[in-house]
PDB file of C-alpha atoms in Angstrom:
ATOM      1  CA  MET A1337     -75.165  -4.450  28.155  1.00  0.00           C
ATOM      2  CA  SER A1338     -74.286  -1.160  29.800  1.00  0.00           C
ATOM      3  CA  VAL A1339     -74.937  -0.383  33.436  1.00  0.00           C
ATOM      4  CA  LYS A1340     -78.003   1.792  33.886  1.00  0.00           C
ATOM      5  CA  LYS A1341     -77.175   5.306  34.983  1.00  0.00           C
ATOM      6  CA  TRP A1342     -79.423   7.154  37.386  1.00  0.00           C
ATOM      7  CA  PHE A1343     -79.436  10.936  37.254  1.00  0.00           C
ATOM      8  CA  SER A1344     -80.134  13.271  40.115  1.00  0.00           C
ATOM      9  CA  LEU A1345     -82.289  16.253  39.157  1.00  0.00           C
ATOM     10  CA  GLU A1346     -79.207  18.468  39.553  1.00  0.00           C
ATOM     11  CA  GLU A1347     -77.051  16.247  37.284  1.00  0.00           C
ATOM     12  CA  ALA A1348     -79.790  16.108  34.662  1.00  0.00           C
ATOM     13  CA  ASN A1349     -80.254  19.895  34.686  1.00  0.00           C
ATOM     14  CA  GLU A1350     -76.471  20.387  34.374  1.00  0.00           C
ATOM     15  CA  MET A1351     -76.498  18.226  31.228  1.00  0.00           C
ATOM     16  CA  LEU A1352     -79.190  20.274  29.460  1.00  0.00           C
ATOM     17  CA  PRO A1353     -76.793  22.585  27.532  1.00  0.00           C
ATOM     18  CA  PHE A1354     -74.962  19.514  26.156  1.00  0.00           C
ATOM     19  CA  VAL A1355     -78.236  17.708  25.395  1.00  0.00           C
ATOM     20  CA  ASP A1356     -79.628  20.797  23.648  1.00  0.00           C
ATOM     21  CA  GLN A1357     -76.457  21.149  21.530  1.00  0.00           C
ATOM     22  CA  GLU A1358     -76.545  17.465  20.505  1.00  0.00           C
ATOM     23  CA  LEU A1359     -80.260  17.661  19.668  1.00  0.00           C
ATOM     24  CA  LYS A1360     -79.589  20.692  17.449  1.00  0.00           C
ATOM     25  CA  LYS A1361     -76.920  18.723  15.554  1.00  0.00           C
ATOM     26  CA  MET A1362     -79.329  15.795  15.074  1.00  0.00           C
ATOM     27  CA  GLN A1363     -82.148  18.122  14.012  1.00  0.00           C
ATOM     28  CA  GLY A1364     -79.841  19.809  11.484  1.00  0.00           C
ATOM     29  CA  LEU A1365     -78.846  16.447  10.009  1.00  0.00           C
ATOM     30  CA  LYS A1366     -82.489  15.363   9.877  1.00  0.00           C
ATOM     31  CA  ARG A1367     -83.500  18.558   8.036  1.00  0.00           C
ATOM     32  CA  ASN A1368     -80.519  18.245   5.674  1.00  0.00           C
ATOM     33  CA  PHE A1369     -81.414  14.622   4.958  1.00  0.00           C
ATOM     34  CA  GLU A1370     -85.094  15.427   4.327  1.00  0.00           C
ATOM     35  CA  GLU A1371     -84.219  18.306   1.953  1.00  0.00           C
ATOM     36  CA  LYS A1372     -81.743  16.208  -0.046  1.00  0.00           C
ATOM     37  CA  TYR A1373     -84.104  13.220  -0.110  1.00  0.00           C
ATOM     38  CA  THR A1374     -86.993  15.375  -1.382  1.00  0.00           C
ATOM     39  CA  GLU A1375     -84.756  16.865  -4.088  1.00  0.00           C
ATOM     40  CA  LEU A1376     -83.539  13.384  -5.109  1.00  0.00           C
ATOM     41  CA  ARG A1377     -87.136  12.078  -5.421  1.00  0.00           C
ATOM     42  CA  LYS A1378     -88.091  15.147  -7.481  1.00  0.00           C
ATOM     43  CA  GLN A1379     -85.149  14.693  -9.862  1.00  0.00           C
ATOM     44  CA  LYS A1380     -85.783  10.950 -10.196  1.00  0.00           C
ATOM     45  CA  ASN A1381     -89.429  11.600 -11.057  1.00  0.00           C
ATOM     46  CA  GLU A1382     -88.451  14.220 -13.644  1.00  0.00           C
ATOM     47  CA  LEU A1383     -85.917  11.839 -15.189  1.00  0.00           C
ATOM     48  CA  ALA A1384     -88.449   9.002 -15.318  1.00  0.00           C
ATOM     49  CA  GLU A1385     -90.618  11.169 -17.553  1.00  0.00           C
ATOM     50  CA  LYS A1386     -87.803  11.718 -20.098  1.00  0.00           C
ATOM     51  CA  PRO A1387     -87.312   8.897 -22.595  1.00  0.00           C
ATOM     52  CA  GLY A1388     -83.773   7.635 -23.194  1.00  0.00           C
ATOM     53  CA  ALA A1389     -82.263   9.498 -20.230  1.00  0.00           C
ATOM     54  CA  GLU A1390     -79.030   8.581 -18.477  1.00  0.00           C
ATOM     55  CA  LYS A1391     -79.478   5.511 -16.245  1.00  0.00           C
ATOM     56  CA  ASP A1392     -78.367   6.640 -12.747  1.00  0.00           C
ATOM     57  CA  PRO A1393     -77.087  10.199 -12.464  1.00  0.00           C
ATOM     58  CA  PHE A1394     -78.035  10.213  -8.772  1.00  0.00           C
ATOM     59  CA  PHE A1395     -75.068   8.365  -7.322  1.00  0.00           C
ATOM     60  CA  VAL A1396     -73.585  11.489  -5.676  1.00  0.00           C
ATOM     61  CA  MET A1397     -76.879  12.532  -4.059  1.00  0.00           C
ATOM     62  CA  GLU A1398     -77.500   9.000  -2.812  1.00  0.00           C
ATOM     63  CA  ALA A1399     -73.971   8.840  -1.380  1.00  0.00           C
ATOM     64  CA  GLU A1400     -74.535  12.172   0.419  1.00  0.00           C
ATOM     65  CA  LEU A1401     -77.730  10.803   1.954  1.00  0.00           C
ATOM     66  CA  GLU A1402     -75.875   7.712   3.090  1.00  0.00           C
ATOM     67  CA  PHE A1403     -73.141   9.824   4.736  1.00  0.00           C
ATOM     68  CA  ILE A1404     -75.778  11.908   6.554  1.00  0.00           C
ATOM     69  CA  GLN A1405     -77.372   8.703   7.852  1.00  0.00           C
ATOM     70  CA  ILE A1406     -74.004   7.383   9.045  1.00  0.00           C
ATOM     71  CA  GLU A1407     -73.232  10.685  10.797  1.00  0.00           C
ATOM     72  CA  ALA A1408     -76.671  10.741  12.423  1.00  0.00           C
ATOM     73  CA  ARG A1409     -76.333   7.136  13.610  1.00  0.00           C
ATOM     74  CA  GLY A1410     -72.956   7.976  15.172  1.00  0.00           C
ATOM     75  CA  LEU A1411     -74.376  11.035  16.935  1.00  0.00           C
ATOM     76  CA  ILE A1412     -77.332   9.048  18.272  1.00  0.00           C
ATOM     77  CA  GLN A1413     -75.133   6.169  19.454  1.00  0.00           C
ATOM     78  CA  ASN A1414     -72.739   8.547  21.255  1.00  0.00           C
ATOM     79  CA  PHE A1415     -75.711  10.352  22.785  1.00  0.00           C
ATOM     80  CA  GLN A1416     -77.144   7.084  24.089  1.00  0.00           C
ATOM     81  CA  LEU A1417     -73.822   6.303  25.806  1.00  0.00           C
ATOM     82  CA  THR A1418     -74.518   9.212  28.193  1.00  0.00           C
ATOM     83  CA  GLY A1419     -77.476   7.282  29.624  1.00  0.00           C
ATOM     84  CA  VAL A1420     -79.937   9.967  28.509  1.00  0.00           C
ATOM     85  CA  GLU A1421     -82.855   8.462  26.575  1.00  0.00           C
ATOM     86  CA  LEU A1422     -83.633  10.115  23.243  1.00  0.00           C
ATOM     87  CA  LYS A1423     -87.412  10.066  22.694  1.00  0.00           C
ATOM     88  CA  ASP A1424     -87.996  12.445  19.772  1.00  0.00           C
ATOM     89  CA  ILE A1425     -85.395  14.328  17.743  1.00  0.00           C
ATOM     90  CA  GLU A1426     -87.890  16.667  16.075  1.00  0.00           C
ATOM     91  CA  THR A1427     -89.457  18.004  19.303  1.00  0.00           C
ATOM     92  CA  GLY A1428     -86.234  17.592  21.305  1.00  0.00           C
ATOM     93  CA  LEU A1429     -87.753  15.236  23.863  1.00  0.00           C
ATOM     94  CA  VAL A1430     -85.433  13.333  26.214  1.00  0.00           C
ATOM     95  CA  ASP A1431     -85.730  11.372  29.455  1.00  0.00           C
ATOM     96  CA  PHE A1432     -83.207  10.970  32.265  1.00  0.00           C
ATOM     97  CA  PRO A1433     -83.591   7.727  34.256  1.00  0.00           C
ATOM     98  CA  ALA A1434     -83.869   8.578  37.949  1.00  0.00           C
ATOM     99  CA  LEU A1435     -85.020   7.259  41.303  1.00  0.00           C
ATOM    100  CA  ILE A1436     -87.651   9.170  43.261  1.00  0.00           C
ATOM    101  CA  GLU A1437     -88.408   7.689  46.671  1.00  0.00           C
ATOM    102  CA  GLY A1438     -86.982   4.368  45.502  1.00  0.00           C
ATOM    103  CA  GLN A1439     -89.202   4.284  42.403  1.00  0.00           C
ATOM    104  CA  GLU A1440     -87.684   4.091  38.921  1.00  0.00           C
ATOM    105  CA  VAL A1441     -88.909   7.149  36.986  1.00  0.00           C
ATOM    106  CA  LEU A1442     -87.883   9.254  34.023  1.00  0.00           C
ATOM    107  CA  LEU A1443     -87.094  12.940  34.429  1.00  0.00           C
ATOM    108  CA  CYS A1444     -88.639  14.436  31.326  1.00  0.00           C
ATOM    109  CA  TRP A1445     -87.301  17.450  29.403  1.00  0.00           C
ATOM    110  CA  LYS A1446     -88.446  19.017  26.157  1.00  0.00           C
ATOM    111  CA  GLN A1447     -86.221  21.377  24.191  1.00  0.00           C
ATOM    112  CA  GLY A1448     -87.108  24.973  24.994  1.00  0.00           C
ATOM    113  CA  GLU A1449     -87.913  24.326  28.669  1.00  0.00           C
ATOM    114  CA  ASP A1450     -85.503  26.223  30.931  1.00  0.00           C
ATOM    115  CA  ARG A1451     -85.023  23.243  33.267  1.00  0.00           C
ATOM    116  CA  ILE A1452     -86.469  19.860  34.117  1.00  0.00           C
ATOM    117  CA  ARG A1453     -89.837  20.342  35.805  1.00  0.00           C
ATOM    118  CA  TYR A1454     -91.565  17.006  35.128  1.00  0.00           C
ATOM    119  CA  TYR A1455     -91.165  13.284  35.509  1.00  0.00           C
ATOM    120  CA  HIS A1456     -93.213  10.229  34.576  1.00  0.00           C
ATOM    121  CA  GLY A1457     -93.274   6.504  35.231  1.00  0.00           C
ATOM    122  CA  LYS A1458     -91.385   4.189  32.897  1.00  0.00           C
ATOM    123  CA  ASP A1459     -94.561   3.221  31.035  1.00  0.00           C
ATOM    124  CA  ASP A1460     -96.493   6.507  31.253  1.00  0.00           C
ATOM    125  CA  GLY A1461     -94.783   8.511  28.517  1.00  0.00           C
ATOM    126  CA  PHE A1462     -95.012  12.240  27.823  1.00  0.00           C
ATOM    127  CA  ALA A1463     -98.786  12.320  28.361  1.00  0.00           C
ATOM    128  CA  GLY A1464     -98.304  11.058  31.918  1.00  0.00           C
ATOM    129  CA  ARG A1465     -95.917  13.849  32.966  1.00  0.00           C
ATOM    130  CA  LYS A1466     -96.244  14.988  36.558  1.00  0.00           C
ATOM    131  CA  PRO A1467     -94.675  18.127  38.031  1.00  0.00           C
ATOM    132  CA  ILE A1468     -91.615  17.594  40.234  1.00  0.00           C
ATOM    133  CA  SER A1469     -92.333  18.921  43.689  1.00  0.00           C
ATOM    134  CA  ASP A1470     -89.471  20.935  45.152  1.00  0.00           C
TER     135      ASP A1470
END
């Protein structure tokens, strides 16, 4: 069990370029995986309709999908070691555990926002975002 890291607002904002870069890598892998998976399903369906076709010509595609999954898992695991919580790869949503006035909160950032402007309680989620008062 790793020690929980608390981020100051400044530390969290300084990490945004790194977080954004890592999210883009994960999003690229996710898109790549989805495209290859869709193509594999299409080819399998086409083959199923042909009588007497080769048994499994999809080994290479399936291996590629497996490698993408392994790479993605590694990226996600390394990302989690930073202490930043990955909430949604697609929308680029992350939380930074923090303390505000002694309360455990999550500084909330969504890809595309220029800096962290919101936080929410541990159980509130994105819908419960509140603006950070300067």
